[in-house]
PDB file of C-alpha atoms in Angstrom:
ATOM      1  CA  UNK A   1      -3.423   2.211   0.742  1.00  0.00           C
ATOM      2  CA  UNK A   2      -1.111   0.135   3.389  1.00  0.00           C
ATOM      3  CA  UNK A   3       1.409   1.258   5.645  1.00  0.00           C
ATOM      4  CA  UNK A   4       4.445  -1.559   5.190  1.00  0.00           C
ATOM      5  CA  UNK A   5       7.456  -0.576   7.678  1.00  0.00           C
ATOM      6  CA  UNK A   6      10.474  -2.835   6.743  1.00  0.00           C
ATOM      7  CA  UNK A   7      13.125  -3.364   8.200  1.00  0.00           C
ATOM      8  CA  UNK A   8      16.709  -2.752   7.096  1.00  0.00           C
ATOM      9  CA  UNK A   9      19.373  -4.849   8.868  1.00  0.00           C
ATOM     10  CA  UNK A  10      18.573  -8.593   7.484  1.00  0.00           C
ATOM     11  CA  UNK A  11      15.725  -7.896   5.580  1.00  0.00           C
ATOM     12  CA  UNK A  12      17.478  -5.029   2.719  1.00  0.00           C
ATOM     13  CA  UNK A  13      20.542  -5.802   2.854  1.00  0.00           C
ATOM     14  CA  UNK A  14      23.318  -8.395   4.484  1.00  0.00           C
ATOM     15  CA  UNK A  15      24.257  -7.700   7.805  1.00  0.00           C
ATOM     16  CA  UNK A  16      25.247 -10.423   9.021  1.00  0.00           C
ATOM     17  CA  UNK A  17      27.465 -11.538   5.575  1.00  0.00           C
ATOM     18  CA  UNK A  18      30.083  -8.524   6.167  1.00  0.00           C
ATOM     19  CA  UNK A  19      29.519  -8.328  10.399  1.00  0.00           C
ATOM     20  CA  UNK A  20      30.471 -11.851  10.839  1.00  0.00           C
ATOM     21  CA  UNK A  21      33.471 -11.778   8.699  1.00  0.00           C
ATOM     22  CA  UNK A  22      34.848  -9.383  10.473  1.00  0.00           C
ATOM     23  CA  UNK A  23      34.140 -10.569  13.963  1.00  0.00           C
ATOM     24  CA  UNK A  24      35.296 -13.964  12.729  1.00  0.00           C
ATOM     25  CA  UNK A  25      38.538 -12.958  10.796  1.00  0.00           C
ATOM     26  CA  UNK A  26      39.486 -10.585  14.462  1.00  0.00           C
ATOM     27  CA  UNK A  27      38.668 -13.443  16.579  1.00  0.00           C
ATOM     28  CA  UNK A  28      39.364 -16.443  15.007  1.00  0.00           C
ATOM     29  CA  UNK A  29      35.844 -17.812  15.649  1.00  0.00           C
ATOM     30  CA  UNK A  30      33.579 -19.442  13.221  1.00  0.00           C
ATOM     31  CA  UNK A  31      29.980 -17.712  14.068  1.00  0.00           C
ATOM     32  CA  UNK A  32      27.455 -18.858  11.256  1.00  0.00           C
ATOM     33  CA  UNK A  33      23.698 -17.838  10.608  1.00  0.00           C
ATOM     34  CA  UNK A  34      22.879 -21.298  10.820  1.00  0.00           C
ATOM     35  CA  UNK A  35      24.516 -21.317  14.057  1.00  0.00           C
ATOM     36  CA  UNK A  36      21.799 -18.796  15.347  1.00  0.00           C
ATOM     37  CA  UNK A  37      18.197 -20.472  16.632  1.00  0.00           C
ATOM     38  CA  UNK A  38      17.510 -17.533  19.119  1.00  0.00           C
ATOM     39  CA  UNK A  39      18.016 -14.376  18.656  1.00  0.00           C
ATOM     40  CA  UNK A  40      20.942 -12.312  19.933  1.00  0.00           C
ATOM     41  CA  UNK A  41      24.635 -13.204  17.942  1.00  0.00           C
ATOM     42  CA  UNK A  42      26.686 -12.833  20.821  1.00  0.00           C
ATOM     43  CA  UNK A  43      24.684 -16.260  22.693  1.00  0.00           C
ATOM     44  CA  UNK A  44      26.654 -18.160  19.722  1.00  0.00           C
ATOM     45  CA  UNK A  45      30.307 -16.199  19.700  1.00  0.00           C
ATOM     46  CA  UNK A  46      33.389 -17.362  22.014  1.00  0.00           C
ATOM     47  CA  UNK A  47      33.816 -13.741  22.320  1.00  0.00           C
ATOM     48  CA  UNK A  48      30.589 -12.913  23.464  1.00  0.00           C
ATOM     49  CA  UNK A  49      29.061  -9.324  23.543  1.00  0.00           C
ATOM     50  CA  UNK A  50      32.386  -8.186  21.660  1.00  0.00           C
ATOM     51  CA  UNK A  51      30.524  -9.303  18.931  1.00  0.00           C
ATOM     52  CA  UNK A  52      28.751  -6.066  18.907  1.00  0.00           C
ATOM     53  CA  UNK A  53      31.471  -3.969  18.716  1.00  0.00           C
ATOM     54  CA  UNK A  54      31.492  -3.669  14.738  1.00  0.00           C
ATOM     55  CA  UNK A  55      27.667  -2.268  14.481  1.00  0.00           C
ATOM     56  CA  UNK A  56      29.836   0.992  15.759  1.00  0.00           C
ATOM     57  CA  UNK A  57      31.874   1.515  13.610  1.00  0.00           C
ATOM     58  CA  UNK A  58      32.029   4.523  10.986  1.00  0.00           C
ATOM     59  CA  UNK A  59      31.221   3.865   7.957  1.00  0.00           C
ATOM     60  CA  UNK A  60      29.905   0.013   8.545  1.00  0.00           C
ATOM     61  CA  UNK A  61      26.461  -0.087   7.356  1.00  0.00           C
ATOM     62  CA  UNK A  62      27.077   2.178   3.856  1.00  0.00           C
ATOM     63  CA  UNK A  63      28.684  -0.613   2.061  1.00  0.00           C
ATOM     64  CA  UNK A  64      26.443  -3.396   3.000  1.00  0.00           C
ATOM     65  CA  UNK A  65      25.357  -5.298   0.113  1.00  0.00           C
ATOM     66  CA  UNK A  66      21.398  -5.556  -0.759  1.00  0.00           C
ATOM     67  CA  UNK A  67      19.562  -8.634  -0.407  1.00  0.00           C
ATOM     68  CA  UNK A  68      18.832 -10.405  -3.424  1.00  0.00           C
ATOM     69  CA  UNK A  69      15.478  -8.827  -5.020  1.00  0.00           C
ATOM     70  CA  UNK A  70      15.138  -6.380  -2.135  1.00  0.00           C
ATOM     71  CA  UNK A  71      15.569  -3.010  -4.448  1.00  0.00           C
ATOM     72  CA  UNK A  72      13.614  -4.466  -7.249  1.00  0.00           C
ATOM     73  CA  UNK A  73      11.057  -5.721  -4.593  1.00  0.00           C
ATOM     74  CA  UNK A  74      11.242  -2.633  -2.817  1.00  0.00           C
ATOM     75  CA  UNK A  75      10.515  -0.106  -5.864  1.00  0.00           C
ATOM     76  CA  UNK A  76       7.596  -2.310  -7.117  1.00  0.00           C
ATOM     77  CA  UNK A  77       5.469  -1.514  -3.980  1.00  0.00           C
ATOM     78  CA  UNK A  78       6.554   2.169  -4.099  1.00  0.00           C
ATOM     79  CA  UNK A  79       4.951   2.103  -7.837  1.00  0.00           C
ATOM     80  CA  UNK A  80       1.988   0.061  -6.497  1.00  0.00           C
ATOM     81  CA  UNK A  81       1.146   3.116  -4.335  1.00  0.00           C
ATOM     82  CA  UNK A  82       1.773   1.449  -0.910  1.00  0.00           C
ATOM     83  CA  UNK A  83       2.963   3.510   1.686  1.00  0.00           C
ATOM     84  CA  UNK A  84       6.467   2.166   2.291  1.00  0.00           C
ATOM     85  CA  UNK A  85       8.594   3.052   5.372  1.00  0.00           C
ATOM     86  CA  UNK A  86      11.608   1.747   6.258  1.00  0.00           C
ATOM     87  CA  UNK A  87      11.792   1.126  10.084  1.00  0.00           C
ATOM     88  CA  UNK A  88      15.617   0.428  11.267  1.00  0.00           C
ATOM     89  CA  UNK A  89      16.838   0.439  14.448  1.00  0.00           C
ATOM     90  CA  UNK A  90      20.492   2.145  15.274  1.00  0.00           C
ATOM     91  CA  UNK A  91      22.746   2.641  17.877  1.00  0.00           C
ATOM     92  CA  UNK A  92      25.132   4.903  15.737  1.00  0.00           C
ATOM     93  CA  UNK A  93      25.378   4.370  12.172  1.00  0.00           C
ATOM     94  CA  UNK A  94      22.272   6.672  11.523  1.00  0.00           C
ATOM     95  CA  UNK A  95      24.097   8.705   8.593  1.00  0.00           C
ATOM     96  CA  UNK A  96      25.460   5.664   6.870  1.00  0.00           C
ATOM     97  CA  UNK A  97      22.254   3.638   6.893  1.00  0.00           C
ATOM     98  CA  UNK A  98      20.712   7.229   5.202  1.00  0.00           C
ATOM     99  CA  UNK A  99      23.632   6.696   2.640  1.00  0.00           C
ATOM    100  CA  UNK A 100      22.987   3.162   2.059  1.00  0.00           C
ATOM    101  CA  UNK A 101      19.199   4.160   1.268  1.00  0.00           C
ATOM    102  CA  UNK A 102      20.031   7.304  -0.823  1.00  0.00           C
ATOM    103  CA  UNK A 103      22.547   4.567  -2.823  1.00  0.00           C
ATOM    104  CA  UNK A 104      20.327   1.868  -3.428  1.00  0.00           C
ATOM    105  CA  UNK A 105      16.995   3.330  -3.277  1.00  0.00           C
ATOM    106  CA  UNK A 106      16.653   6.626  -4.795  1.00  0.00           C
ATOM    107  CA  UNK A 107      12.979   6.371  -5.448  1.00  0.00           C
ATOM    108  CA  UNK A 108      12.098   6.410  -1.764  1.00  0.00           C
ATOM    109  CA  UNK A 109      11.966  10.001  -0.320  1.00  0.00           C
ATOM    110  CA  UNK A 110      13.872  10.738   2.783  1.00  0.00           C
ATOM    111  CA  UNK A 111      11.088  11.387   5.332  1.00  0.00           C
ATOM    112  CA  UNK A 112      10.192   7.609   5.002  1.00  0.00           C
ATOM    113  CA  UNK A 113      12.676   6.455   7.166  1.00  0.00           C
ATOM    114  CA  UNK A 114      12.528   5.961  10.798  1.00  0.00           C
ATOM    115  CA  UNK A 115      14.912   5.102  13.344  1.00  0.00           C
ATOM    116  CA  UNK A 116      13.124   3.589  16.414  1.00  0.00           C
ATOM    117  CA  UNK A 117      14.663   0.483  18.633  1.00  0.00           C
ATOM    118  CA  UNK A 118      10.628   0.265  19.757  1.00  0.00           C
ATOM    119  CA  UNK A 119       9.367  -0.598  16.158  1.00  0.00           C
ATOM    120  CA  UNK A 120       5.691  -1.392  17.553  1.00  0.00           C
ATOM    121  CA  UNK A 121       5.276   2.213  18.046  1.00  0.00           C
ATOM    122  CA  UNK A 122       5.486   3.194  14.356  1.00  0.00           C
ATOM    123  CA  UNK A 123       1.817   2.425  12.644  1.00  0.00           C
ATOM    124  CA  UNK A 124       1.634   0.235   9.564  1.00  0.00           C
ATOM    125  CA  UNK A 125      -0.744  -2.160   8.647  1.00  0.00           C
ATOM    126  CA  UNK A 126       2.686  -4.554   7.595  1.00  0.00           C
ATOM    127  CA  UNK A 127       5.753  -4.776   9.115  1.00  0.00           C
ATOM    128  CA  UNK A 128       8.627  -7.018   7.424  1.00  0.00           C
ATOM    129  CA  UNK A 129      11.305  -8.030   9.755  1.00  0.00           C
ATOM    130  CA  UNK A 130      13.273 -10.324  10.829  1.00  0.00           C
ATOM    131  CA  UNK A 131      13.741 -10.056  14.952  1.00  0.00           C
ATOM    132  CA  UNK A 132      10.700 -12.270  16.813  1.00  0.00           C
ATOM    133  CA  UNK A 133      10.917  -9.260  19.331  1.00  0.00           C
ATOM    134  CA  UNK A 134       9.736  -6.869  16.860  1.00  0.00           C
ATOM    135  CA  UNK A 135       7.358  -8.979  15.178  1.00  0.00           C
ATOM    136  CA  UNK A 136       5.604 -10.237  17.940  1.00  0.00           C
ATOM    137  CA  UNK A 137       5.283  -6.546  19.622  1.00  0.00           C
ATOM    138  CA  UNK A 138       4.017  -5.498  16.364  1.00  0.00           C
ATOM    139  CA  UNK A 139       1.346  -7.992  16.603  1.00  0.00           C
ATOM    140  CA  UNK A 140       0.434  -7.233  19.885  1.00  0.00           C
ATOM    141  CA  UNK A 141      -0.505  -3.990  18.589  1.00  0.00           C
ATOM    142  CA  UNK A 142      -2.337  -5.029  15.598  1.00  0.00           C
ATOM    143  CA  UNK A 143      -0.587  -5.551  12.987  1.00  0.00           C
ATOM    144  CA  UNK A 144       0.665  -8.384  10.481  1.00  0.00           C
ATOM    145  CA  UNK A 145       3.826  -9.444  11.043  1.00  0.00           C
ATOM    146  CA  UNK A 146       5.925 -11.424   8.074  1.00  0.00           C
ATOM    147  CA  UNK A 147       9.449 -12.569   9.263  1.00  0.00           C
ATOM    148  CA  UNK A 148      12.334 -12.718   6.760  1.00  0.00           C
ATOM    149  CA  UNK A 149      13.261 -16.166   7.240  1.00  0.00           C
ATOM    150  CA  UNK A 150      16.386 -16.950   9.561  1.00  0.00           C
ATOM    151  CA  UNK A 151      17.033 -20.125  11.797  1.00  0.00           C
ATOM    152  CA  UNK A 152      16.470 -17.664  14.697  1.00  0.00           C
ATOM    153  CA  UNK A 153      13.191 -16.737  13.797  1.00  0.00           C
ATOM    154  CA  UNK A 154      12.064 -20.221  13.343  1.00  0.00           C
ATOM    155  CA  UNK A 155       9.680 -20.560  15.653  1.00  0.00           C
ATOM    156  CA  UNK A 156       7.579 -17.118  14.920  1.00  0.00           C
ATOM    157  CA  UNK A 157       3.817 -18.070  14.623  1.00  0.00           C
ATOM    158  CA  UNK A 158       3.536 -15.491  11.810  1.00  0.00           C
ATOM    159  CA  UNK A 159       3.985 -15.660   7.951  1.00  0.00           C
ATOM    160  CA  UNK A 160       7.773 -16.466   7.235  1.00  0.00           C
ATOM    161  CA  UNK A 161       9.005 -15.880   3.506  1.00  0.00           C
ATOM    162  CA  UNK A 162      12.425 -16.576   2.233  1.00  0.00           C
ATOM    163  CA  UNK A 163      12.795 -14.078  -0.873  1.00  0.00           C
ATOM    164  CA  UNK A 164      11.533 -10.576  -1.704  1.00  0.00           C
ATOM    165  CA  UNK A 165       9.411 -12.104  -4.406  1.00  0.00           C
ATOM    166  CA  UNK A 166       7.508 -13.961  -1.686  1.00  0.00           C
ATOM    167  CA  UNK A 167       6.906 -10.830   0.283  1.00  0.00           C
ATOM    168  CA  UNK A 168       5.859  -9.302  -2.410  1.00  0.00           C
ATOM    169  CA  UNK A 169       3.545 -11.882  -3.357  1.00  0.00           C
ATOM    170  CA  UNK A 170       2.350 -11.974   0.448  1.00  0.00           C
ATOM    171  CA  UNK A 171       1.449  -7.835  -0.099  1.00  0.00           C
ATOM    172  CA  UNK A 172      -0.508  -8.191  -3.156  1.00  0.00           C
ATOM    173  CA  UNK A 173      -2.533 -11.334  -1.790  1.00  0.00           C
ATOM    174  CA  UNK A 174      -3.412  -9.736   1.490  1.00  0.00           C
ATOM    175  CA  UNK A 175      -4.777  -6.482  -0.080  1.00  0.00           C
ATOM    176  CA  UNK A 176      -6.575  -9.275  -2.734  1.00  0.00           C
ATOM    177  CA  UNK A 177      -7.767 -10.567   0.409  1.00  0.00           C
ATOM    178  CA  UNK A 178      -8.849  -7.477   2.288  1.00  0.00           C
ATOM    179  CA  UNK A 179     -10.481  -6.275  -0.306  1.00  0.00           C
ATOM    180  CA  UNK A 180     -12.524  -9.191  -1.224  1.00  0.00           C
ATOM    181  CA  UNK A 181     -13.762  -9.526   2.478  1.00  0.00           C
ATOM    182  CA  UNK A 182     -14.806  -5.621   2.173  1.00  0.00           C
ATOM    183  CA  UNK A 183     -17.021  -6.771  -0.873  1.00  0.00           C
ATOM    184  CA  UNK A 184     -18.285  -9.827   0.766  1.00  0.00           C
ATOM    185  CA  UNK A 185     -22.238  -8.900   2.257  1.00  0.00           C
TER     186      UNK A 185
END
């Protein structure tokens, strides 16, 4: 069965809803997703790279809320029998992201989490993110990228969805796919 590595930030759960609050409420700035059409937040804040500073601290990633669909989405392709990994990057945080997932996702067993800033290294047959850095190196190595859509990923040449239904829906129709091409003489 497939390997699909997702991605946590952005594509599980709201990162940017919580992390931009507090930047904003600190700062007095008014940084917006919509504001975003590269990647890299701190291009788009008055304050810069300070931006950044919040991703550190204790305790900021357990609470984050889960994208709409993303749990539900999430345990139907554990029960389909794919091979799901979740593939996160992390500066620090490592122990609350591994609390968020023991929280919200029970069903998925420990060892199928990675933390790796070079996502292209981990093989998959699917990887579901949202950075064009990541997707793009993933491609590179052979794999098919789908992009969580976000203004900053805009311009990806790869399959952008804007729900968990519509990744799942992707899944399902590429293994349709593959496997009708396997039966075709």
């Amino acid at each position: 069965m497939l390997r699909l590595l997702i991605d946590m930030d952005g594509v599980l759960c709201d990162l940017v809803g919580k992390w931009f609050a507090a930047y904003n409420a600190k700062y007095g700035d008014r940084l917006t997703l919509d504001q975003m059409t590269e990647w890299g937040p701190h291009r788009y804040a008055r304050e810069g790279k300070r931006v950044y500073k919040y991703l550190s601290k204790p305790g900021f990633f357990r609470d984050l809320q889960p994208l709409p669909g993303a749990v539900d989405g999430m345990r139907e392709l554990v029960q389909a029998g794919f091979d799901v990994v979740i593939v996160t990057a992390a500066r620090r945080g490592h122990q609350d992201k591994l609390a968020w997932i023991e929280k919200h996702l029970p069903f998925l067993p420990r060892h199928h989490v990675i933390f790796a800033h070079r996502k292209e290294l981990v093989r998959g047959d699917i990887m579901f993110d949202d950075a064009p850095h990541h997707l793009e190196n993933f491609a590179r190595h052979g794999g098919q990228p789908v992009a969580m859509a976000y203004p900053y990923n805009a311009r990806v040449s790869y399959p952008r969805v804007t729900s968990w239904k519509e990744f799942t829906d992707f899944v399902f129709t590429y293994v349709a796919s593959a496997e009708a091409l396997s039966r075709d003489p």
